[in-house]
């Protein structure tokens, strides 16, 4: 895969247009954090984990900067590495749902989708000593979802979380390219999507270590969905 200027243009130019179009089609999803006047809050979010090697390294970086993030985890992986999930929770990070496996929600029947989410909630509760119902933020894998699916999730008590900054880190372009893409798209309220799973995870700690100070230099501050949710 070519990671030069064409890939950069796709991420910086196409994704904001895609974001604007999809956010109109799916207005019930959370695309942007609510902002008070003068606020510069943004959310760092990580999909597809936990990973036994990549996630602990990422947690070390976040702890060093005292930044809290939101992790959209796969239930199957949470069940396999509960000690990593427990480490996330103990560090004060937000745990959220990405489904049991990385399967697009439109490919699942309503009963399969609900089972996928409930199993993931149970895996998180087992790993953290919490209750399944406390995990109710959901991000659809690949951002694929139908409007009726979002409404169905609402009736089950879930909140659908989408994205506003997608640097395509799962393709593993050079780290400076990922940083450029984020800085070109970020604005107050942004939901930044990175990955700590098999795809993109090998670089995620290094990306995050370089990205946080760049964003802090632009006066951004980091919040979890729970912290932002007090205004939703």
CSV table of C-alpha atoms in Angstrom, one decimal:
chain,number,residue,atom,x,y,z
A,1,UNK,CA,0.0,0.0,0.0
A,2,UNK,CA,1.3,3.4,-0.9
A,3,UNK,CA,1.5,5.7,2.1
A,4,UNK,CA,2.7,8.9,0.3
A,5,UNK,CA,0.8,12.0,-0.6
A,6,UNK,CA,-2.2,10.2,-2.1
A,7,UNK,CA,-2.9,8.4,1.2
A,8,UNK,CA,-2.4,11.6,3.1
A,9,UNK,CA,-4.9,13.4,0.8
A,10,UNK,CA,-7.4,10.7,1.3
A,11,UNK,CA,-7.3,10.9,5.1
A,12,UNK,CA,-7.2,14.7,5.3
A,13,UNK,CA,-9.6,15.5,2.5
A,14,UNK,CA,-12.0,12.6,2.1
A,15,UNK,CA,-12.6,11.7,5.7
A,16,UNK,CA,-13.9,15.2,6.8
A,17,UNK,CA,-16.4,15.1,3.9
A,18,UNK,CA,-17.4,11.5,4.8
A,19,UNK,CA,-17.8,12.6,8.4
A,20,UNK,CA,-20.1,15.5,7.5
A,21,UNK,CA,-22.2,13.3,5.2
A,22,UNK,CA,-22.5,10.4,7.6
A,23,UNK,CA,-23.2,12.6,10.7
A,24,UNK,CA,-26.3,14.0,8.9
A,25,UNK,CA,-27.5,10.4,8.0
A,26,UNK,CA,-26.9,9.2,11.6
A,27,UNK,CA,-27.6,12.2,13.8
A,28,UNK,CA,-28.3,10.0,16.8
A,29,UNK,CA,-24.6,8.9,17.0
A,30,UNK,CA,-22.1,10.8,18.9
A,31,UNK,CA,-19.7,12.4,16.3
A,32,UNK,CA,-18.3,15.2,18.4
A,33,UNK,CA,-18.0,16.0,22.1
A,34,UNK,CA,-20.3,18.7,23.4
A,35,UNK,CA,-18.4,21.9,24.0
A,36,UNK,CA,-18.8,24.8,26.4
A,37,UNK,CA,-17.6,28.2,25.1
A,38,UNK,CA,-13.9,28.4,25.1
A,39,UNK,CA,-13.5,24.7,25.8
A,40,UNK,CA,-10.7,22.7,24.1
A,41,UNK,CA,-11.7,19.2,25.2
A,42,UNK,CA,-11.0,16.3,22.9
A,43,UNK,CA,-11.2,12.5,23.4
A,44,UNK,CA,-8.4,10.0,22.6
A,45,UNK,CA,-10.1,6.7,21.8
A,46,UNK,CA,-8.6,3.3,21.0
A,47,UNK,CA,-10.3,0.4,19.1
A,48,UNK,CA,-9.7,-3.3,18.7
A,49,UNK,CA,-7.8,-4.1,21.9
A,50,UNK,CA,-6.8,-5.3,24.3
A,51,UNK,CA,-3.5,-6.7,23.0
A,52,UNK,CA,-1.2,-8.3,25.5
A,53,UNK,CA,1.9,-6.4,24.2
A,54,UNK,CA,0.6,-3.2,22.6
A,55,UNK,CA,-2.0,-2.1,25.2
A,56,UNK,CA,0.3,-2.2,28.3
A,57,UNK,CA,2.9,-0.1,26.5
A,58,UNK,CA,0.2,2.3,25.5
A,59,UNK,CA,-1.0,2.5,29.1
A,60,UNK,CA,2.5,3.4,30.3
A,61,UNK,CA,2.6,6.3,27.9
A,62,UNK,CA,-0.9,7.6,28.9
A,63,UNK,CA,0.1,7.3,32.6
A,64,UNK,CA,3.3,9.3,32.0
A,65,UNK,CA,1.2,12.2,30.6
A,66,UNK,CA,-1.6,11.7,33.1
A,67,UNK,CA,-4.1,11.4,30.1
A,68,UNK,CA,-7.3,9.3,30.4
A,69,UNK,CA,-8.6,7.7,27.2
A,70,UNK,CA,-11.6,5.6,26.1
A,71,UNK,CA,-11.0,2.0,24.9
A,72,UNK,CA,-13.5,0.3,22.6
A,73,UNK,CA,-12.7,-3.3,23.3
A,74,UNK,CA,-13.5,-6.5,21.6
A,75,UNK,CA,-15.2,-8.9,24.0
A,76,UNK,CA,-13.3,-12.0,22.8
A,77,UNK,CA,-10.0,-10.3,23.5
A,78,UNK,CA,-11.1,-8.9,26.8
A,79,UNK,CA,-12.0,-12.5,27.9
A,80,UNK,CA,-8.6,-13.7,26.7
A,81,UNK,CA,-6.6,-11.0,28.4
A,82,UNK,CA,-8.7,-9.9,31.5
A,83,UNK,CA,-5.6,-8.7,33.3
A,84,UNK,CA,-5.0,-6.0,30.7
A,85,UNK,CA,-8.6,-4.9,30.9
A,86,UNK,CA,-8.2,-4.7,34.7
A,87,UNK,CA,-5.1,-2.6,34.2
A,88,UNK,CA,-7.1,-0.2,32.0
A,89,UNK,CA,-9.8,0.2,34.5
A,90,UNK,CA,-7.4,0.6,37.4
A,91,UNK,CA,-5.7,3.4,35.6
A,92,UNK,CA,-9.0,5.3,35.3
A,93,UNK,CA,-9.6,4.8,31.6
A,94,UNK,CA,-13.1,4.5,30.1
A,95,UNK,CA,-14.1,1.0,28.9
A,96,UNK,CA,-16.6,0.7,26.0
A,97,UNK,CA,-17.9,-1.8,23.5
A,98,UNK,CA,-16.7,-2.7,20.0
A,99,UNK,CA,-18.6,-6.0,19.8
A,100,UNK,CA,-17.5,-9.6,20.7
A,101,UNK,CA,-15.5,-10.0,17.5
A,102,UNK,CA,-14.6,-7.4,14.8
A,103,UNK,CA,-17.8,-8.0,12.8
A,104,UNK,CA,-19.8,-5.2,11.1
A,105,UNK,CA,-23.1,-4.7,12.9
A,106,UNK,CA,-25.2,-4.8,9.6
A,107,UNK,CA,-24.0,-8.4,9.1
A,108,UNK,CA,-25.5,-9.5,12.4
A,109,UNK,CA,-29.2,-10.1,13.2
A,110,UNK,CA,-30.7,-8.1,16.0
A,111,UNK,CA,-30.4,-11.0,18.4
A,112,UNK,CA,-26.8,-11.7,17.3
A,113,UNK,CA,-25.9,-8.1,17.8
A,114,UNK,CA,-27.4,-7.9,21.3
A,115,UNK,CA,-25.7,-11.1,22.3
A,116,UNK,CA,-22.4,-9.8,21.0
A,117,UNK,CA,-22.7,-6.7,23.1
A,118,UNK,CA,-24.0,-8.4,26.2
A,119,UNK,CA,-21.1,-11.0,26.1
A,120,UNK,CA,-18.7,-8.1,25.8
A,121,UNK,CA,-20.3,-6.3,28.8
A,122,UNK,CA,-20.0,-9.5,30.8
A,123,UNK,CA,-16.3,-10.0,29.9
A,124,UNK,CA,-15.6,-6.4,31.0
A,125,UNK,CA,-17.5,-6.9,34.2
A,126,UNK,CA,-15.7,-10.1,35.0
A,127,UNK,CA,-12.3,-8.5,34.3
A,128,UNK,CA,-13.0,-5.3,36.4
A,129,UNK,CA,-15.3,-6.5,39.1
A,130,UNK,CA,-18.0,-4.2,37.8
A,131,UNK,CA,-21.5,-4.7,36.5
A,132,UNK,CA,-22.3,-5.4,32.8
A,133,UNK,CA,-24.8,-2.5,32.6
A,134,UNK,CA,-22.1,0.0,33.4
A,135,UNK,CA,-20.6,-0.5,29.9
A,136,UNK,CA,-23.0,1.1,27.5
A,137,UNK,CA,-21.0,3.2,25.0
A,138,UNK,CA,-20.7,1.4,21.6
A,139,UNK,CA,-18.6,2.0,18.5
A,140,UNK,CA,-19.5,-0.1,15.5
A,141,UNK,CA,-16.5,-1.8,13.9
A,142,UNK,CA,-15.4,0.1,10.8
A,143,UNK,CA,-18.0,2.7,11.6
A,144,UNK,CA,-20.6,0.6,9.7
A,145,UNK,CA,-24.1,0.9,10.9
A,146,UNK,CA,-27.6,1.5,9.6
A,147,UNK,CA,-29.9,4.3,11.1
A,148,UNK,CA,-32.3,1.6,12.3
A,149,UNK,CA,-29.4,-0.2,14.1
A,150,UNK,CA,-28.6,3.0,15.9
A,151,UNK,CA,-32.2,3.3,17.0
A,152,UNK,CA,-32.2,-0.3,18.1
A,153,UNK,CA,-29.1,0.3,20.2
A,154,UNK,CA,-30.9,3.2,21.8
A,155,UNK,CA,-33.9,1.1,22.7
A,156,UNK,CA,-31.5,-1.4,24.4
A,157,UNK,CA,-29.9,1.4,26.4
A,158,UNK,CA,-26.7,1.8,24.4
A,159,UNK,CA,-25.2,5.0,23.1
A,160,UNK,CA,-23.5,4.9,19.6
A,161,UNK,CA,-20.2,6.6,19.4
A,162,UNK,CA,-18.7,7.4,16.0
A,163,UNK,CA,-15.6,9.5,15.2
A,164,UNK,CA,-14.3,12.8,13.8
A,165,UNK,CA,-10.6,12.2,13.3
A,166,UNK,CA,-9.4,9.0,11.5
A,167,UNK,CA,-5.7,9.0,10.6
A,168,UNK,CA,-5.9,5.4,9.1
A,169,UNK,CA,-3.3,4.2,11.6
A,170,UNK,CA,-4.4,0.6,11.0
A,171,UNK,CA,-2.6,0.7,7.7
A,172,UNK,CA,0.6,1.5,9.6
A,173,UNK,CA,1.9,4.5,7.6
A,174,UNK,CA,5.0,6.3,9.0
A,175,UNK,CA,4.4,7.8,12.4
A,176,UNK,CA,4.9,11.4,11.1
A,177,UNK,CA,2.2,10.9,8.6
A,178,UNK,CA,-0.3,9.8,11.3
A,179,UNK,CA,0.6,12.8,13.4
A,180,UNK,CA,0.1,15.2,10.4
A,181,UNK,CA,-3.3,13.7,9.7
A,182,UNK,CA,-4.5,14.1,13.2
A,183,UNK,CA,-3.2,17.7,13.5
A,184,UNK,CA,-4.8,18.6,10.1
A,185,UNK,CA,-8.3,17.4,11.3
A,186,UNK,CA,-8.4,18.0,15.0
A,187,UNK,CA,-10.7,20.7,16.5
A,188,UNK,CA,-12.4,21.2,19.8
A,189,UNK,CA,-14.7,18.3,20.5
A,190,UNK,CA,-12.9,15.9,18.2
A,191,UNK,CA,-13.1,12.1,18.8
A,192,UNK,CA,-9.7,10.8,17.7
A,193,UNK,CA,-9.6,7.1,16.7
A,194,UNK,CA,-6.4,5.1,17.0
A,195,UNK,CA,-6.0,1.3,17.3
A,196,UNK,CA,-4.3,-0.8,20.0
A,197,UNK,CA,-5.2,-4.2,18.3
A,198,UNK,CA,-3.4,-6.3,15.7
A,199,UNK,CA,-3.6,-3.6,13.0
A,200,UNK,CA,-1.9,-0.4,14.1
A,201,UNK,CA,-1.2,-1.5,17.6
A,202,UNK,CA,2.6,-2.0,17.1
A,203,UNK,CA,3.0,1.8,16.6
A,204,UNK,CA,0.3,3.1,18.9
A,205,UNK,CA,2.4,3.7,22.0
A,206,UNK,CA,5.0,5.6,19.9
A,207,UNK,CA,2.3,7.6,18.1
A,208,UNK,CA,0.5,8.5,21.3
A,209,UNK,CA,3.8,9.5,23.0
A,210,UNK,CA,4.5,12.0,20.2
A,211,UNK,CA,0.9,13.1,19.7
A,212,UNK,CA,-0.1,14.1,23.2
A,213,UNK,CA,2.5,16.9,23.6
A,214,UNK,CA,1.7,18.2,20.1
A,215,UNK,CA,-2.0,18.5,21.0
A,216,UNK,CA,-1.3,19.9,24.5
A,217,UNK,CA,0.8,22.6,22.8
A,218,UNK,CA,-2.4,23.6,21.0
A,219,UNK,CA,-4.1,23.9,24.4
A,220,UNK,CA,-6.3,20.8,24.0
A,221,UNK,CA,-7.2,18.8,27.0
A,222,UNK,CA,-8.2,15.2,27.1
A,223,UNK,CA,-11.5,13.7,28.5
A,224,UNK,CA,-13.1,10.3,28.6
A,225,UNK,CA,-16.7,9.8,27.3
A,226,UNK,CA,-17.9,9.6,30.9
A,227,UNK,CA,-16.4,13.0,31.7
A,228,UNK,CA,-17.8,14.5,28.5
A,229,UNK,CA,-21.1,12.6,29.1
A,230,UNK,CA,-22.0,14.9,32.0
A,231,UNK,CA,-22.8,17.5,29.3
A,232,UNK,CA,-24.6,15.1,26.9
